[in-house]
Coordinates of C-alpha atoms and ligand atoms in Angstrom, one line a residue:
M29 CA 0.0 0.0 0.0
A30 CA 1.3 3.5 -0.9
F31 CA 2.5 5.5 2.1
E32 CA 0.4 8.6 2.5
I33 CA 2.4 11.7 3.6
D34 CA 0.5 14.1 5.9
P35 CA 3.0 16.9 6.5
K36 CA 1.3 18.2 9.5
D37 CA 2.4 15.1 11.3
L38 CA 5.9 16.6 11.1
I39 CA 5.1 19.7 13.1
H40 CA 1.8 19.5 14.9
P41 CA 2.6 19.5 18.7
Q42 CA -0.4 17.3 19.4
N43 CA 0.9 14.6 17.0
Y44 CA 4.0 14.4 19.2
G45 CA 1.9 14.4 22.3
V46 CA 0.1 11.3 21.1
G47 CA 2.7 9.3 19.2
G48 CA 6.1 10.9 19.8
Q49 CA 8.5 11.6 16.9
P50 CA 7.2 10.6 13.5
H51 CA 9.8 7.9 12.7
D52 CA 7.7 6.1 10.0
L53 CA 7.1 9.3 8.1
W54 CA 10.8 10.4 8.4
T55 CA 12.0 7.0 7.2
H56 CA 9.7 7.3 4.2
L57 CA 10.9 10.9 3.5
R58 CA 14.6 9.9 3.8
E59 CA 14.1 7.2 1.3
N60 CA 11.8 8.9 -1.2
A61 CA 11.7 12.7 -0.7
P62 CA 14.5 13.9 1.6
V63 CA 13.9 17.6 0.5
Y64 CA 10.2 17.9 0.9
R65 CA 8.0 21.0 0.6
C66 CA 5.4 21.3 3.4
E67 CA 2.4 23.6 3.2
I68 CA 0.3 23.2 6.3
E69 CA -2.8 25.2 7.2
K70 CA -2.1 27.9 9.9
Y71 CA 1.7 27.4 9.6
E72 CA 4.5 29.1 7.8
P73 CA 5.5 26.9 4.8
F74 CA 8.8 25.1 4.9
W75 CA 11.1 22.4 3.4
A76 CA 11.6 19.3 5.5
I77 CA 15.3 18.2 5.4
T78 CA 15.6 14.6 6.8
K79 CA 19.0 13.2 5.7
H80 CA 22.1 13.4 8.0
S81 CA 24.4 14.5 5.1
D82 CA 22.1 17.3 4.0
I83 CA 21.9 18.7 7.5
M84 CA 25.7 18.5 7.8
E85 CA 26.1 20.4 4.5
I86 CA 23.5 23.1 5.4
S87 CA 25.0 23.6 8.8
S88 CA 28.4 24.3 7.3
K89 CA 27.1 27.3 5.4
P90 CA 25.7 29.8 7.9
E91 CA 26.3 32.6 5.5
I92 CA 23.6 31.1 3.2
F93 CA 21.3 29.3 5.7
S94 CA 20.5 31.9 8.3
N95 CA 19.4 31.6 11.9
A96 CA 18.2 35.2 12.1
A97 CA 14.5 34.3 11.7
G98 CA 14.6 32.2 14.9
P99 CA 14.7 28.5 15.4
V100 CA 11.0 27.6 15.4
I101 CA 8.4 27.3 12.6
M102 CA 5.5 29.5 13.9
T103 CA 1.8 29.3 13.6
D104 CA -0.2 32.3 12.4
E105 CA -1.2 32.9 16.0
Q106 CA 2.4 33.1 17.2
V107 CA 3.4 35.4 14.3
A108 CA 0.5 37.7 15.2
G109 CA 1.6 37.6 18.9
R110 CA 5.1 38.8 18.0
T111 CA 3.7 42.2 16.9
G112 CA 1.6 42.5 20.2
D113 CA 2.4 45.3 22.6
E114 CA 3.1 43.1 25.6
S115 CA 6.0 41.3 24.0
A116 CA 7.5 44.2 22.1
A117 CA 10.5 44.5 24.5
F118 CA 11.3 40.8 24.2
N119 CA 10.8 40.8 20.4
N120 CA 13.8 43.2 20.2
M121 CA 15.9 40.8 22.2
R122 CA 18.0 38.4 20.2
T123 CA 20.0 35.6 21.6
I124 CA 23.0 33.8 20.0
I125 CA 20.8 31.2 18.5
E126 CA 19.2 33.9 16.4
M127 CA 22.4 35.5 15.2
D128 CA 24.5 34.9 12.1
P129 CA 28.3 35.4 11.7
P130 CA 30.2 37.6 12.2
E131 CA 28.0 38.9 15.0
H132 CA 27.3 35.4 16.3
R133 CA 30.9 34.6 16.7
D134 CA 31.5 37.8 18.8
F135 CA 28.6 37.0 21.1
R136 CA 29.4 33.3 21.4
K137 CA 33.0 34.1 22.4
V138 CA 31.7 35.8 25.5
A139 CA 30.9 32.4 27.1
S140 CA 32.6 29.8 24.9
G141 CA 35.8 29.7 27.1
F142 CA 33.7 28.8 30.1
F143 CA 32.0 25.9 28.2
T144 CA 35.2 24.1 27.1
P145 CA 35.6 20.5 28.5
R146 CA 38.7 21.8 30.5
S147 CA 36.8 24.5 32.4
I148 CA 33.7 22.4 32.7
H149 CA 35.6 19.8 34.7
Q150 CA 35.3 22.2 37.6
L151 CA 31.6 21.1 37.6
D152 CA 32.5 17.4 38.2
E153 CA 32.0 17.6 42.0
I154 CA 28.7 19.6 41.7
V155 CA 27.1 17.2 39.2
T156 CA 28.2 14.1 41.1
E157 CA 26.8 15.5 44.4
C158 CA 23.6 16.5 42.6
A159 CA 23.1 13.1 41.0
R160 CA 23.5 11.4 44.4
E161 CA 21.0 13.8 46.0
Q162 CA 18.5 13.0 43.3
V163 CA 18.9 9.2 43.6
D164 CA 18.8 9.4 47.4
K165 CA 15.3 10.9 47.1
L166 CA 14.1 7.5 45.7
G167 CA 14.4 5.8 49.1
D168 CA 14.8 2.0 49.1
E169 CA 12.0 1.0 46.7
G170 CA 8.7 2.2 45.3
E171 CA 7.1 3.7 42.3
C172 CA 7.7 7.3 41.1
D173 CA 7.2 9.6 38.2
F174 CA 10.9 9.7 37.0
V175 CA 10.3 13.0 35.1
E176 CA 8.9 14.9 38.1
L177 CA 11.2 13.5 40.8
I178 CA 14.6 13.1 39.0
A179 CA 14.8 14.1 35.3
Q180 CA 13.7 17.7 35.7
R181 CA 15.4 18.3 39.0
H182 CA 18.9 17.3 38.1
P183 CA 19.5 19.8 35.2
L184 CA 17.7 22.5 37.2
R185 CA 20.2 22.2 40.1
V186 CA 23.1 22.2 37.7
L187 CA 22.0 25.2 35.8
A188 CA 20.9 27.1 38.9
T189 CA 24.5 26.6 40.2
L190 CA 26.0 27.9 37.0
L191 CA 23.7 30.9 36.8
G192 CA 23.7 31.8 40.5
I193 CA 20.0 31.1 41.1
E194 CA 19.3 30.6 44.8
R195 CA 17.8 27.2 46.0
E196 CA 14.6 28.9 47.2
D197 CA 14.0 30.3 43.7
E198 CA 14.4 27.0 41.9
E199 CA 10.7 26.0 42.1
K200 CA 9.7 29.3 40.7
V201 CA 12.2 29.1 37.9
L202 CA 11.1 25.5 37.1
K203 CA 7.5 26.6 36.8
L204 CA 8.3 29.6 34.6
T205 CA 10.4 27.3 32.3
Q206 CA 7.7 24.7 32.0
Q207 CA 5.2 27.4 31.1
L208 CA 7.6 29.2 28.7
F209 CA 8.1 26.0 26.7
A210 CA 4.5 24.7 26.9
F211 CA 3.0 27.1 24.4
D212 CA 1.1 24.1 22.9
D213 CA 0.5 21.9 25.9
P214 CA -2.7 22.8 27.8
D215 CA -1.6 20.7 30.9
L216 CA 1.6 22.8 31.3
Q217 CA 0.5 26.2 30.0
R218 CA 0.1 29.3 32.2
P219 CA -3.7 29.7 32.7
G220 CA -5.3 32.6 30.9
E221 CA -7.1 33.3 27.6
D222 CA -4.4 35.2 25.7
R223 CA -1.4 32.9 25.3
N224 CA 0.8 35.6 23.7
K225 CA 0.1 37.9 26.7
A226 CA 0.9 35.0 29.1
Q227 CA 4.2 34.4 27.3
A228 CA 5.1 38.1 27.6
E229 CA 4.4 38.1 31.3
L230 CA 6.6 35.0 31.7
G231 CA 9.4 36.9 29.9
L232 CA 9.1 39.8 32.4
E233 CA 9.2 37.5 35.4
F234 CA 12.4 35.9 34.1
Y235 CA 13.8 39.4 33.5
H236 CA 13.3 40.5 37.1
L237 CA 14.8 37.3 38.5
F238 CA 17.9 37.3 36.3
N239 CA 18.4 41.1 36.6
A240 CA 18.7 40.8 40.4
I241 CA 21.5 38.2 39.9
I242 CA 23.2 40.3 37.2
E243 CA 23.2 43.3 39.6
D244 CA 24.6 41.2 42.4
R245 CA 27.4 39.8 40.3
R246 CA 28.3 43.3 39.1
A247 CA 28.6 44.4 42.7
T248 CA 30.5 41.3 43.9
P249 CA 31.9 39.2 41.0
R250 CA 32.8 35.6 41.7
E251 CA 34.5 32.8 39.7
D252 CA 31.3 31.7 38.0
L253 CA 29.4 31.9 34.7
A254 CA 26.9 34.3 36.3
S255 CA 29.7 36.8 37.0
L256 CA 31.2 36.2 33.5
L257 CA 28.0 37.1 31.8
A258 CA 27.1 40.0 34.1
N259 CA 30.5 41.7 33.5
A260 CA 31.1 40.6 29.8
K261 CA 32.7 43.1 27.5
M262 CA 32.4 43.0 23.7
K263 CA 35.2 43.3 21.1
N264 CA 34.9 47.1 21.1
G265 CA 35.6 47.2 24.9
E266 CA 32.0 48.1 25.8
M267 CA 29.9 46.2 28.3
M268 CA 27.4 43.8 26.7
G269 CA 24.0 45.6 26.6
P270 CA 21.3 44.9 29.2
L271 CA 18.9 43.0 26.8
E272 CA 21.8 40.9 25.4
T273 CA 23.0 40.1 28.9
F274 CA 19.5 39.0 29.9
G275 CA 19.2 37.1 26.6
Y276 CA 22.3 35.2 27.4
Y277 CA 21.0 34.1 30.8
L278 CA 17.7 33.1 29.2
I279 CA 19.2 31.1 26.4
V280 CA 21.6 29.3 28.6
F281 CA 18.8 28.4 31.0
T282 CA 16.1 27.6 28.6
A283 CA 18.3 25.8 26.1
G284 CA 19.9 23.8 28.9
H285 CA 17.0 22.7 31.0
D286 CA 14.2 21.0 29.1
T287 CA 16.7 19.5 26.6
T288 CA 18.7 17.7 29.3
R289 CA 15.5 16.8 31.2
N290 CA 14.1 15.1 28.1
A291 CA 17.3 13.4 27.3
I292 CA 17.5 11.9 30.8
S293 CA 13.9 10.8 30.9
G294 CA 13.9 9.5 27.4
G295 CA 17.1 7.6 28.1
M296 CA 15.7 6.0 31.2
A297 CA 12.6 5.0 29.2
A298 CA 14.8 3.4 26.6
L299 CA 16.6 1.5 29.3
L300 CA 13.3 0.3 30.7
D301 CA 12.2 -0.8 27.2
N302 CA 15.5 -2.6 26.7
P303 CA 16.2 -4.5 30.0
A304 CA 19.3 -6.1 28.6
Q305 CA 20.8 -2.7 28.0
L306 CA 19.9 -1.6 31.5
D307 CA 21.6 -4.7 32.9
L308 CA 24.7 -4.1 30.8
L309 CA 24.9 -0.5 32.1
C310 CA 24.5 -1.6 35.7
K311 CA 27.2 -4.3 35.4
N312 CA 29.5 -1.8 33.5
P313 CA 28.9 1.7 34.9
D314 CA 31.9 2.9 32.8
L315 CA 29.5 2.7 29.8
A316 CA 27.7 5.7 31.2
K317 CA 29.7 7.9 28.9
S318 CA 28.8 6.2 25.6
A319 CA 25.3 5.6 26.9
V320 CA 24.8 9.3 27.1
E321 CA 25.7 9.7 23.5
E322 CA 23.3 7.0 22.5
V323 CA 20.6 8.6 24.7
V324 CA 21.0 11.9 22.9
R325 CA 20.9 10.2 19.5
W326 CA 17.9 8.1 20.5
T327 CA 15.9 10.9 22.1
S328 CA 17.0 13.9 19.9
P329 CA 15.3 16.3 22.4
V330 CA 15.9 19.3 20.0
N331 CA 13.7 17.8 17.3
Y332 CA 14.5 20.4 14.7
M333 CA 15.9 23.9 13.9
R334 CA 14.8 26.3 11.3
R335 CA 17.0 28.0 8.7
K336 CA 16.1 30.8 6.2
L337 CA 17.7 30.8 2.8
L338 CA 19.5 34.0 2.0
Q339 CA 20.1 33.2 -1.7
D340 CA 18.7 30.7 -4.2
A341 CA 20.0 27.2 -3.6
E342 CA 19.8 23.6 -4.9
I343 CA 19.8 20.6 -2.6
R344 CA 19.7 17.1 -4.1
G345 CA 18.6 18.6 -7.4
V346 CA 15.7 20.4 -5.7
K347 CA 15.7 24.2 -6.4
I348 CA 14.8 26.3 -3.4
P349 CA 14.3 30.1 -3.8
K350 CA 15.8 32.7 -1.5
G351 CA 13.6 33.6 1.5
D352 CA 12.2 30.0 1.9
D353 CA 12.4 28.3 5.3
L354 CA 14.1 24.9 5.8
V355 CA 13.5 22.7 8.8
L356 CA 16.5 20.5 9.8
F357 CA 15.0 17.4 11.5
Y358 CA 17.8 16.2 13.8
G359 CA 15.5 13.4 15.1
S360 CA 15.4 12.0 11.5
A361 CA 19.1 12.4 10.8
N362 CA 19.8 10.4 14.0
R363 CA 18.1 7.4 12.5
D364 CA 19.7 7.6 9.0
S365 CA 20.8 4.2 8.0
D366 CA 23.5 5.7 5.7
V367 CA 25.3 6.8 8.9
F368 CA 24.1 4.4 11.7
D369 CA 24.1 0.6 11.7
R370 CA 20.8 -0.8 13.0
P371 CA 19.6 2.8 13.6
F372 CA 16.4 1.6 15.4
D373 CA 18.4 -0.4 18.0
F374 CA 19.2 1.3 21.3
D375 CA 22.8 0.4 21.8
I376 CA 24.7 2.0 24.7
E377 CA 28.0 0.7 23.3
R378 CA 27.4 2.2 19.8
H379 CA 30.7 3.3 18.2
P380 CA 31.2 5.4 16.3
N381 CA 28.1 7.5 17.1
R382 CA 28.1 10.6 14.9
H383 CA 24.7 11.8 16.0
L384 CA 23.5 15.3 15.4
G385 CA 21.6 15.6 18.7
F386 CA 23.7 18.7 19.6
G387 CA 23.6 20.1 16.1
T388 CA 26.8 20.8 14.1
G389 CA 28.8 23.7 12.7
E390 CA 28.3 27.4 13.7
H391 CA 25.6 26.8 16.3
F392 CA 26.8 23.5 17.7
C393 CA 25.3 23.3 21.2
L394 CA 27.3 25.6 23.5
G395 CA 26.3 23.6 26.6
A396 CA 27.0 20.1 25.1
H397 CA 29.8 19.4 27.6
V398 CA 27.6 20.5 30.6
A399 CA 24.8 18.3 29.3
R400 CA 27.1 15.3 28.8
L401 CA 28.7 15.7 32.2
S402 CA 25.5 16.1 34.1
A403 CA 23.6 13.3 32.3
R404 CA 26.6 11.0 32.7
A405 CA 26.8 11.7 36.5
L406 CA 23.1 10.7 36.8
F407 CA 23.3 7.6 34.7
L408 CA 26.5 6.6 36.6
E409 CA 24.7 7.0 40.0
L410 CA 21.7 5.0 38.7
A411 CA 24.0 2.3 37.3
N412 CA 25.7 1.9 40.6
R413 CA 22.6 1.9 42.7
L414 CA 19.6 0.4 40.8
E415 CA 18.9 -3.1 42.0
S416 CA 16.0 -3.3 39.6
A417 CA 13.8 -1.0 37.6
E418 CA 10.8 -1.4 35.3
H419 CA 7.9 0.6 33.9
G420 CA 5.3 1.7 36.4
T421 CA 1.6 0.8 36.6
S422 CA 0.4 3.5 34.3
A423 CA 1.7 4.4 30.8
S424 CA 4.2 7.2 30.2
T425 CA 2.9 10.4 28.4
Q426 CA 4.6 12.8 25.9
I427 CA 4.6 16.6 25.9
D428 CA 2.6 18.3 23.2
S429 CA 5.6 19.9 21.5
S430 CA 7.3 19.4 18.2
F431 CA 10.4 21.6 18.9
V432 CA 11.9 20.4 22.2
V433 CA 10.3 17.0 22.4
G434 CA 10.1 14.3 25.1
L435 CA 8.2 12.7 28.0
K436 CA 5.8 14.5 30.3
T437 CA 5.6 11.6 32.7
L438 CA 7.5 8.3 33.2
P439 CA 6.1 6.1 35.9
M440 CA 8.9 3.7 37.2
K441 CA 9.0 0.9 39.8
Y442 CA 12.4 0.4 41.3
K443 CA 14.6 -0.9 44.1
I444 CA 17.7 1.1 45.1
R445 CA 20.9 0.2 46.9
P446 CA 22.3 2.7 49.4
A447 CA 25.2 4.9 48.3
A448 CA 28.6 3.3 48.7
Ligands
HEM4 C1 20.9 16.9 26.0 C2 20.8 18.2 26.2 C3 20.9 19.2 25.0 C4 20.6 19.1 23.7 C5 20.1 17.8 23.0 C6 20.9 20.3 23.0 C7 20.8 20.5 21.7 C8 21.2 21.7 21.0 C9 21.2 21.9 19.6 C10 20.7 20.9 18.6 C11 21.6 23.2 19.3 C12 21.9 23.7 18.0 C13 21.0 24.8 17.5 C14 21.1 25.1 16.0 O1 21.4 24.2 15.2 O2 20.8 26.2 15.6 C15 21.9 23.8 20.6 C16 22.4 25.1 20.8 C17 22.6 25.6 22.0 N1 22.6 25.0 23.3 FE1 22.1 23.1 23.6 N2 21.4 21.2 24.0 C18 21.4 20.6 25.2 C19 21.9 21.1 26.4 C20 22.3 22.4 26.6 C21 22.8 22.9 27.8 C22 22.9 22.1 29.2 C23 23.1 24.2 27.6 C24 23.6 25.3 28.6 C25 24.3 25.0 29.7 C26 22.8 24.5 26.2 C27 23.0 25.7 25.6 C28 22.9 25.9 24.2 C29 23.1 27.2 23.6 C30 23.5 28.5 24.3 C31 22.9 27.0 22.2 C32 23.0 28.1 21.1 C33 24.4 28.0 20.5 C34 24.6 29.0 19.3 O3 23.6 29.4 18.8 O4 25.8 29.2 19.0 N3 22.4 23.4 25.6 N4 21.7 22.9 21.6

């Protein structure tokens, strides 16, 4: 029977909420139409790019494939909201993910030294301690929602430490982040009729919170990322502007939290679905490092990124005019059989693992080493302490989102050993 392509399955948040990432459709597109034009009611039109090699090629040419229009394909409602009064201040704010070179390089340089593997090693103790604290919360045995209790708490603590957020503000920040990213999920949204207005209010709350930290770090700088951002100077010797400084806090926090949470919860779900892999990890905790790479490939929490074409181009013989949008589906590239043996097997020993879960090229994830380090610490702690684990009594659920994708809940039954 002929495969019927319904392009809205690629982008409708509710489709992801029901069935997760559209792997059957992606497989079909990779094999039959890897550069596919999508026109979907109420959405901006775009070209779906599903092959690993095409995403590599596009990402190597930021001067042609621009980030300036922002990472997300928007609905008409969102586009209309961008011109609303409430969000005007935040519409002028651009973060590094929406910049092109050479400006992008200048801004990225502000924090890139901090994010190198060498400096990030200072975080080792923090992530290890945090992972232990999370697993301790499980007690000896029982059933929990792994997302609520562990997966969302661990990256929150790590990012809060990096950005100088006090412990007593963590709950508030968690709620704000959930609401900020839950534009399409009624269970997580901020209550209220006007969703654009609610998003603008959220932006303001973040602004007040981060601004207090920025002022504190200007008055008394310390050896941390918060102080580095608060006191950053640009190439011309001037201080980074207030909106840009706030934007940096916001992008580090928002890009770092839900992504890592979804990788950790999706990774745990994959281990529960594949008990032999869980057993392998528990018997060989050293595999935590390669397991994290496989988890990021498998879950691809950043499902896609949008690029705008700055000049006419041709990809695989398909002519695409200047001004069109392309959507790079990392989730699809990470199952491409031209690059991965047995792409639909979850294999924590996979080597090589050239996944694109952290992107590639100009905008390669700035926080990839933080994400790796913190996820590894958690899977290591779990590997050392899980006596048994299996799916809980109710089924897991997915977030209604097609951009940062993953689990909303993951019920899990477990038995835990005390810390050594
Ligand atoms: C498993 C967790 C994570 C995943 C899957 C992930 C994925 C990504 C991807 C795919 C991009 C590329 C965007 C593009 O192609 O335009 C990106 C960019 C970025 N990520 Fe991550 N990320 C993760 C964790 C983090 C963490 C922990 C931080 C901060 C501590 C972070 C900060 C950033 C920033 C600032 C950018 C923008 C970089 C730029 O535009 O130059 N990410 N991330």
